[in-house]
Amino acid sequence: MVSKRKFLKIIDYIFNDAALLDSALTHRSAAANNNERLEFLGDSVLGLVISAELYQRFSNIDEGVLSRLRASLVKGETLAELAKEINLGEYIQLGSGELKSGGFRRASILADAFEAVIGAIYLDGGIQAATKFILSQYKIRLNNVNPDEVSK
């Protein structure tokens, strides 16, 4: 596994509790203390932050369109793309079977780890730190989101 210091630079966050980052980067195939619970938490934090941002940006758009916009931004495919952009796969601890089968490239593993990192940042630094991370990762996508192009 590559140095975590490099990863911390990429995500622009320093953990007070390094164990949270270790858990976020550990797949269930590698250890019992893995990222599944952090993924659960990160999913909710991500939904909240993206919902609030869309609500602020699009004051005259109805709930249905906002929901579809949020869904397009927080779906697994988008999360996997974001994870690839920060080379998250290089830092994930996998069990030998997942490692051999290329798990570090699997979209579902990348998406889950991305959410786990969000959960870890939230627990370590609070909602402001998590919001800063999420909005920095989503900056281009949020700037390019078009309510007129979202499908039902």
Coordinates of N, CA and C in Angstrom, one line a residue:
M1 N 0.8 -1.2 0.0 CA 0.0 0.0 0.0 C 0.9 1.3 0.0
V2 N 0.4 2.3 -0.7 CA 1.1 3.5 -0.9 C 1.0 4.3 0.4
S3 N 2.0 5.2 0.6 CA 2.0 6.1 1.8 C 0.7 6.8 2.1
K4 N 0.2 6.8 3.3 CA -1.0 7.5 3.6 C -0.8 9.0 3.6
R5 N 0.4 9.4 3.8 CA 0.7 10.9 3.8 C 0.4 11.5 2.5
K6 N 0.7 10.8 1.4 CA 0.3 11.3 0.1 C -1.2 11.4 0.0
F7 N -1.9 10.4 0.5 CA -3.4 10.4 0.4 C -3.9 11.6 1.2
L8 N -3.4 11.9 2.4 CA -3.8 13.0 3.2 C -3.6 14.3 2.4
K9 N -2.5 14.4 1.7 CA -2.3 15.6 0.9 C -3.4 15.7 -0.2
I10 N -3.7 14.6 -0.8 CA -4.7 14.6 -1.9 C -6.1 15.0 -1.4
I11 N -6.5 14.5 -0.2 CA -7.8 14.9 0.3 C -7.8 16.2 1.1
D12 N -6.6 16.7 1.3 CA -6.4 18.0 2.1 C -7.1 17.9 3.4
Y13 N -6.8 16.8 4.2 CA -7.3 16.7 5.5 C -6.3 15.9 6.4
I14 N -6.1 16.4 7.6 CA -5.2 15.7 8.5 C -6.1 15.1 9.6
F15 N -6.0 13.8 9.9 CA -6.8 13.2 10.9 C -6.2 13.4 12.3
N16 N -7.1 13.7 13.3 CA -6.6 13.7 14.7 C -6.5 12.3 15.1
D17 N -7.4 11.4 14.7 CA -7.5 10.0 15.0 C -7.2 9.2 13.8
A18 N -5.9 8.8 13.6 CA -5.5 8.1 12.4 C -6.2 6.7 12.3
A19 N -6.7 6.2 13.4 CA -7.4 4.9 13.3 C -8.7 5.0 12.5
L20 N -9.3 6.2 12.4 CA -10.5 6.4 11.6 C -10.1 6.2 10.1
L21 N -9.0 6.8 9.7 CA -8.6 6.7 8.3 C -8.2 5.2 8.0
D22 N -7.6 4.5 8.9 CA -7.2 3.1 8.7 C -8.5 2.3 8.5
S23 N -9.5 2.5 9.3 CA -10.8 1.8 9.2 C -11.4 2.1 7.9
A24 N -11.4 3.4 7.5 CA -12.1 3.8 6.2 C -11.4 3.2 5.0
L25 N -10.1 2.9 5.1 CA -9.4 2.3 4.0 C -9.3 0.8 4.1
T26 N -10.0 0.2 5.0 CA -9.9 -1.3 5.1 C -11.2 -2.0 4.7
H27 N -11.0 -2.8 3.6 CA -12.2 -3.5 3.1 C -12.5 -4.7 4.0
R28 N -13.7 -5.2 4.0 CA -14.1 -6.3 4.9 C -13.3 -7.6 4.6
S29 N -12.8 -7.7 3.4 CA -12.0 -8.9 3.0 C -10.6 -8.9 3.8
A30 N -10.2 -7.7 4.3 CA -8.9 -7.6 4.9 C -8.9 -7.7 6.4
A31 N -10.0 -7.3 7.1 CA -10.0 -7.3 8.5 C -11.5 -7.2 9.1
A32 N -11.6 -7.6 10.3 CA -12.9 -7.5 10.9 C -13.2 -6.0 11.2
N33 N -12.2 -5.2 11.6 CA -12.4 -3.8 11.8 C -12.3 -3.1 10.4
N34 N -13.4 -3.0 9.7 CA -13.4 -2.5 8.3 C -14.2 -1.3 8.1
N35 N -14.4 -0.9 6.9 CA -15.0 0.4 6.6 C -16.6 0.3 6.4
E36 N -17.2 -0.8 6.7 CA -18.6 -0.9 6.4 C -19.5 0.1 7.3
R37 N -19.2 0.2 8.6 CA -19.9 1.2 9.4 C -19.7 2.6 9.0
L38 N -18.4 2.9 8.7 CA -18.1 4.3 8.2 C -18.8 4.6 6.9
E39 N -18.9 3.6 6.1 CA -19.5 3.8 4.8 C -21.0 4.1 5.0
F40 N -21.6 3.4 5.9 CA -23.0 3.7 6.3 C -23.2 5.2 6.7
L41 N -22.3 5.6 7.6 CA -22.4 7.0 8.1 C -22.1 8.0 7.0
G42 N -21.0 7.7 6.2 CA -20.6 8.6 5.1 C -21.7 8.8 4.1
D43 N -22.5 7.7 3.8 CA -23.6 7.8 2.9 C -24.6 8.9 3.3
S44 N -24.9 8.9 4.6 CA -25.9 9.8 5.2 C -25.3 11.3 5.1
V45 N -24.1 11.4 5.5 CA -23.4 12.7 5.6 C -23.4 13.3 4.1
L46 N -23.0 12.4 3.2 CA -22.9 12.9 1.8 C -24.3 13.3 1.3
G47 N -25.3 12.5 1.6 CA -26.7 12.9 1.2 C -27.1 14.2 1.8
L48 N -26.8 14.5 3.0 CA -27.1 15.7 3.7 C -26.4 16.9 3.0
V49 N -25.1 16.8 2.8 CA -24.3 17.9 2.3 C -24.7 18.2 0.9
I50 N -24.9 17.2 0.0 CA -25.3 17.4 -1.3 C -26.8 18.0 -1.4
S51 N -27.6 17.5 -0.5 CA -29.0 18.0 -0.5 C -29.0 19.5 -0.1
A52 N -28.2 19.9 0.9 CA -28.2 21.3 1.3 C -27.6 22.2 0.2
E53 N -26.6 21.7 -0.4 CA -25.9 22.5 -1.5 C -26.9 22.7 -2.7
L54 N -27.6 21.6 -3.1 CA -28.6 21.8 -4.1 C -29.7 22.7 -3.7
Y55 N -30.2 22.6 -2.5 CA -31.2 23.4 -2.0 C -30.8 24.9 -2.1
Q56 N -29.6 25.2 -1.7 CA -29.1 26.6 -1.7 C -28.9 27.1 -3.2
R57 N -28.4 26.2 -4.0 CA -28.1 26.6 -5.4 C -29.3 26.8 -6.3
F58 N -30.3 26.0 -6.0 CA -31.5 26.0 -6.9 C -32.8 26.3 -6.1
S59 N -32.9 27.6 -5.8 CA -34.0 28.0 -4.9 C -35.4 27.9 -5.5
N60 N -35.5 27.8 -6.8 CA -36.8 27.8 -7.4 C -37.1 26.4 -8.1
I61 N -36.4 25.4 -7.6 CA -36.6 24.0 -8.2 C -37.4 23.2 -7.2
D62 N -38.3 22.4 -7.7 CA -39.1 21.6 -6.8 C -38.4 20.4 -6.3
E63 N -39.0 19.8 -5.3 CA -38.4 18.7 -4.5 C -38.1 17.5 -5.4
G64 N -39.0 17.2 -6.4 CA -38.8 16.1 -7.3 C -37.5 16.2 -8.1
V65 N -37.3 17.4 -8.7 CA -36.1 17.6 -9.5 C -34.9 17.6 -8.6
L66 N -35.0 18.2 -7.4 CA -33.8 18.2 -6.4 C -33.5 16.8 -6.1
S67 N -34.5 15.9 -5.9 CA -34.2 14.5 -5.5 C -33.5 13.8 -6.6
R68 N -33.9 14.1 -7.9 CA -33.2 13.4 -9.0 C -31.8 13.9 -9.2
L69 N -31.6 15.2 -9.0 CA -30.3 15.8 -9.1 C -29.4 15.1 -8.0
R70 N -29.9 15.0 -6.8 CA -29.1 14.4 -5.7 C -28.8 13.0 -6.0
A71 N -29.8 12.2 -6.5 CA -29.6 10.8 -6.9 C -28.5 10.7 -7.9
S72 N -28.4 11.6 -8.9 CA -27.4 11.5 -9.9 C -26.0 11.8 -9.4
L73 N -25.9 12.6 -8.3 CA -24.6 13.0 -7.8 C -24.1 12.0 -6.7
V74 N -25.0 11.2 -6.0 CA -24.5 10.4 -5.0 C -24.6 8.9 -5.4
K75 N -25.0 8.6 -6.6 CA -25.0 7.2 -7.0 C -23.6 6.5 -7.1
G76 N -23.6 5.2 -7.0 CA -22.4 4.5 -6.9 C -21.4 4.8 -8.1
E77 N -21.9 5.0 -9.3 CA -21.1 5.2 -10.4 C -20.3 6.6 -10.2
T78 N -21.0 7.6 -9.8 CA -20.4 8.9 -9.5 C -19.3 8.8 -8.4
L79 N -19.7 8.1 -7.3 CA -18.7 7.9 -6.2 C -17.5 7.1 -6.7
A80 N -17.7 6.1 -7.5 CA -16.5 5.4 -8.0 C -15.6 6.3 -8.9
E81 N -16.2 7.2 -9.7 CA -15.5 8.1 -10.5 C -14.7 9.1 -9.6
L82 N -15.3 9.6 -8.6 CA -14.6 10.5 -7.6 C -13.5 9.8 -6.9
A83 N -13.7 8.5 -6.6 CA -12.7 7.7 -5.9 C -11.5 7.5 -6.9
K84 N -11.7 7.3 -8.1 CA -10.7 7.1 -9.1 C -9.9 8.4 -9.3
E85 N -10.6 9.6 -9.2 CA -9.9 10.9 -9.4 C -8.9 11.1 -8.3
I86 N -9.1 10.6 -7.1 CA -8.1 10.7 -6.0 C -7.3 9.5 -5.8
N87 N -7.3 8.6 -6.8 CA -6.6 7.3 -6.7 C -6.8 6.5 -5.4
L88 N -8.0 6.5 -5.0 CA -8.4 5.9 -3.7 C -8.0 4.4 -3.7
G89 N -8.2 3.7 -4.8 CA -7.9 2.3 -4.9 C -6.5 1.9 -4.5
E90 N -5.5 2.9 -4.7 CA -4.1 2.6 -4.3 C -4.0 2.5 -2.7
Y91 N -4.9 3.0 -2.0 CA -4.8 3.1 -0.5 C -5.7 2.1 0.2
I92 N -6.5 1.4 -0.5 CA -7.5 0.5 0.2 C -6.8 -0.8 0.5
Q93 N -6.9 -1.3 1.8 CA -6.4 -2.5 2.2 C -7.4 -3.6 1.9
L94 N -7.0 -4.6 1.1 CA -7.9 -5.7 0.6 C -7.3 -7.0 1.1
G95 N -8.2 -8.0 1.3 CA -7.8 -9.3 1.5 C -7.1 -9.9 0.2
S96 N -6.4 -11.0 0.4 CA -5.7 -11.5 -0.8 C -6.6 -11.9 -2.0
G97 N -7.7 -12.4 -1.7 CA -8.7 -12.8 -2.8 C -9.1 -11.6 -3.6
E98 N -9.5 -10.5 -2.9 CA -9.9 -9.3 -3.5 C -8.8 -8.6 -4.3
L99 N -7.6 -8.7 -3.7 CA -6.4 -8.1 -4.3 C -6.1 -8.8 -5.6
K100 N -6.2 -10.1 -5.6 CA -5.9 -10.9 -6.8 C -6.9 -10.7 -7.9
S101 N -8.1 -10.4 -7.5 CA -9.2 -10.3 -8.5 C -9.3 -8.8 -8.9
G102 N -8.4 -7.9 -8.5 CA -8.4 -6.5 -8.9 C -9.5 -5.7 -8.2
G103 N -9.7 -6.0 -6.9 CA -10.7 -5.3 -6.2 C -10.5 -3.8 -6.0
F104 N -9.2 -3.4 -6.1 CA -8.9 -2.0 -6.0 C -9.4 -1.2 -7.1
R105 N -9.9 -1.9 -8.2 CA -10.4 -1.2 -9.4 C -12.0 -1.4 -9.4
R106 N -12.5 -2.2 -8.6 CA -14.0 -2.5 -8.6 C -14.8 -1.3 -8.2
A107 N -15.7 -0.9 -9.0 CA -16.5 0.3 -8.7 C -17.2 0.3 -7.4
S108 N -17.7 -0.8 -7.0 CA -18.5 -0.9 -5.7 C -17.5 -0.7 -4.5
I109 N -16.3 -1.3 -4.6 CA -15.4 -1.2 -3.5 C -14.9 0.3 -3.4
L110 N -14.6 0.9 -4.6 CA -14.2 2.3 -4.6 C -15.3 3.2 -4.0
A111 N -16.5 3.0 -4.5 CA -17.6 3.9 -4.0 C -17.8 3.7 -2.5
D112 N -17.7 2.5 -2.0 CA -17.9 2.3 -0.6 C -16.8 2.9 0.2
A113 N -15.6 2.8 -0.3 CA -14.4 3.4 0.5 C -14.5 4.9 0.4
F114 N -15.0 5.5 -0.6 CA -15.2 6.9 -0.7 C -16.2 7.4 0.4
E115 N -17.3 6.7 0.5 CA -18.2 7.0 1.5 C -17.6 6.8 2.9
A116 N -16.8 5.8 3.1 CA -16.2 5.5 4.4 C -15.2 6.7 4.8
V117 N -14.5 7.2 3.8 CA -13.6 8.3 4.0 C -14.4 9.5 4.5
I118 N -15.6 9.8 3.9 CA -16.5 10.9 4.3 C -16.9 10.6 5.8
G119 N -17.3 9.4 6.1 CA -17.7 9.1 7.4 C -16.6 9.3 8.4
A120 N -15.4 8.9 8.1 CA -14.2 9.1 8.9 C -13.9 10.6 9.2
I121 N -14.0 11.3 8.1 CA -13.7 12.8 8.2 C -14.8 13.4 9.1
Y122 N -16.0 13.0 8.9 CA -17.1 13.5 9.8 C -16.9 13.2 11.2
L123 N -16.6 12.0 11.6 CA -16.3 11.6 13.0 C -15.1 12.3 13.5
D124 N -14.1 12.5 12.7 CA -12.9 13.2 13.2 C -12.9 14.7 13.3
G125 N -13.6 15.3 12.3 CA -13.5 16.8 12.3 C -14.9 17.5 12.3
G126 N -16.0 16.7 12.3 CA -17.3 17.3 12.3 C -17.9 17.6 10.9
I127 N -19.0 18.2 11.0 CA -19.8 18.4 9.7 C -19.1 19.4 8.8
Q128 N -18.4 20.4 9.4 CA -17.7 21.4 8.6 C -16.6 20.8 7.8
A129 N -15.8 19.9 8.4 CA -14.7 19.2 7.7 C -15.2 18.3 6.6
A130 N -16.3 17.6 6.9 CA -16.9 16.7 6.0 C -17.4 17.5 4.8
T131 N -18.1 18.6 5.1 CA -18.7 19.5 4.0 C -17.6 20.0 3.1
K132 N -16.5 20.5 3.7 CA -15.4 21.0 3.0 C -14.8 20.0 2.0
F133 N -14.6 18.8 2.5 CA -14.1 17.7 1.7 C -15.1 17.3 0.6
I134 N -16.4 17.2 0.9 CA -17.4 16.8 -0.1 C -17.5 17.9 -1.2
L135 N -17.6 19.1 -0.8 CA -17.8 20.2 -1.8 C -16.5 20.4 -2.6
S136 N -15.3 20.1 -2.1 CA -14.1 20.2 -2.9 C -14.1 19.1 -3.9
Q137 N -14.5 17.9 -3.5 CA -14.5 16.7 -4.5 C -15.6 16.9 -5.5
Y138 N -16.7 17.5 -5.2 CA -17.9 17.6 -6.1 C -17.9 19.0 -6.8
K139 N -16.9 19.8 -6.6 CA -16.9 21.2 -7.2 C -17.3 21.2 -8.7
I140 N -16.6 20.5 -9.5 CA -16.8 20.5 -10.9 C -18.2 20.0 -11.3
R141 N -18.6 18.9 -10.6 CA -19.9 18.3 -10.9 C -21.0 19.2 -10.5
L142 N -20.9 19.9 -9.3 CA -21.9 20.8 -8.9 C -22.0 22.0 -9.8
N143 N -20.9 22.5 -10.3 CA -20.9 23.6 -11.2 C -21.5 23.3 -12.5
N144 N -21.4 22.0 -12.9 CA -22.0 21.6 -14.2 C -23.4 21.0 -14.1
V145 N -23.9 20.8 -12.9 CA -25.2 20.2 -12.8 C -26.3 21.0 -13.5
N146 N -27.2 20.4 -14.2 CA -28.2 21.1 -15.0 C -29.6 20.5 -14.7
P147 N -30.4 21.2 -13.9 CA -31.7 20.7 -13.6 C -32.6 20.4 -14.8
D148 N -32.3 21.0 -15.9 CA -33.1 20.8 -17.1 C -32.8 19.4 -17.8
E149 N -31.6 18.9 -17.4 CA -31.2 17.7 -18.1 C -31.4 16.4 -17.2
V150 N -31.9 16.6 -16.0 CA -32.1 15.4 -15.1 C -33.4 14.7 -15.6
S151 N -33.3 13.4 -15.7 CA -34.4 12.6 -16.2 C -35.3 12.1 -15.1
K152 N -36.5 11.8 -15.4 CA -37.4 11.3 -14.4 C -37.2 9.8 -14.2

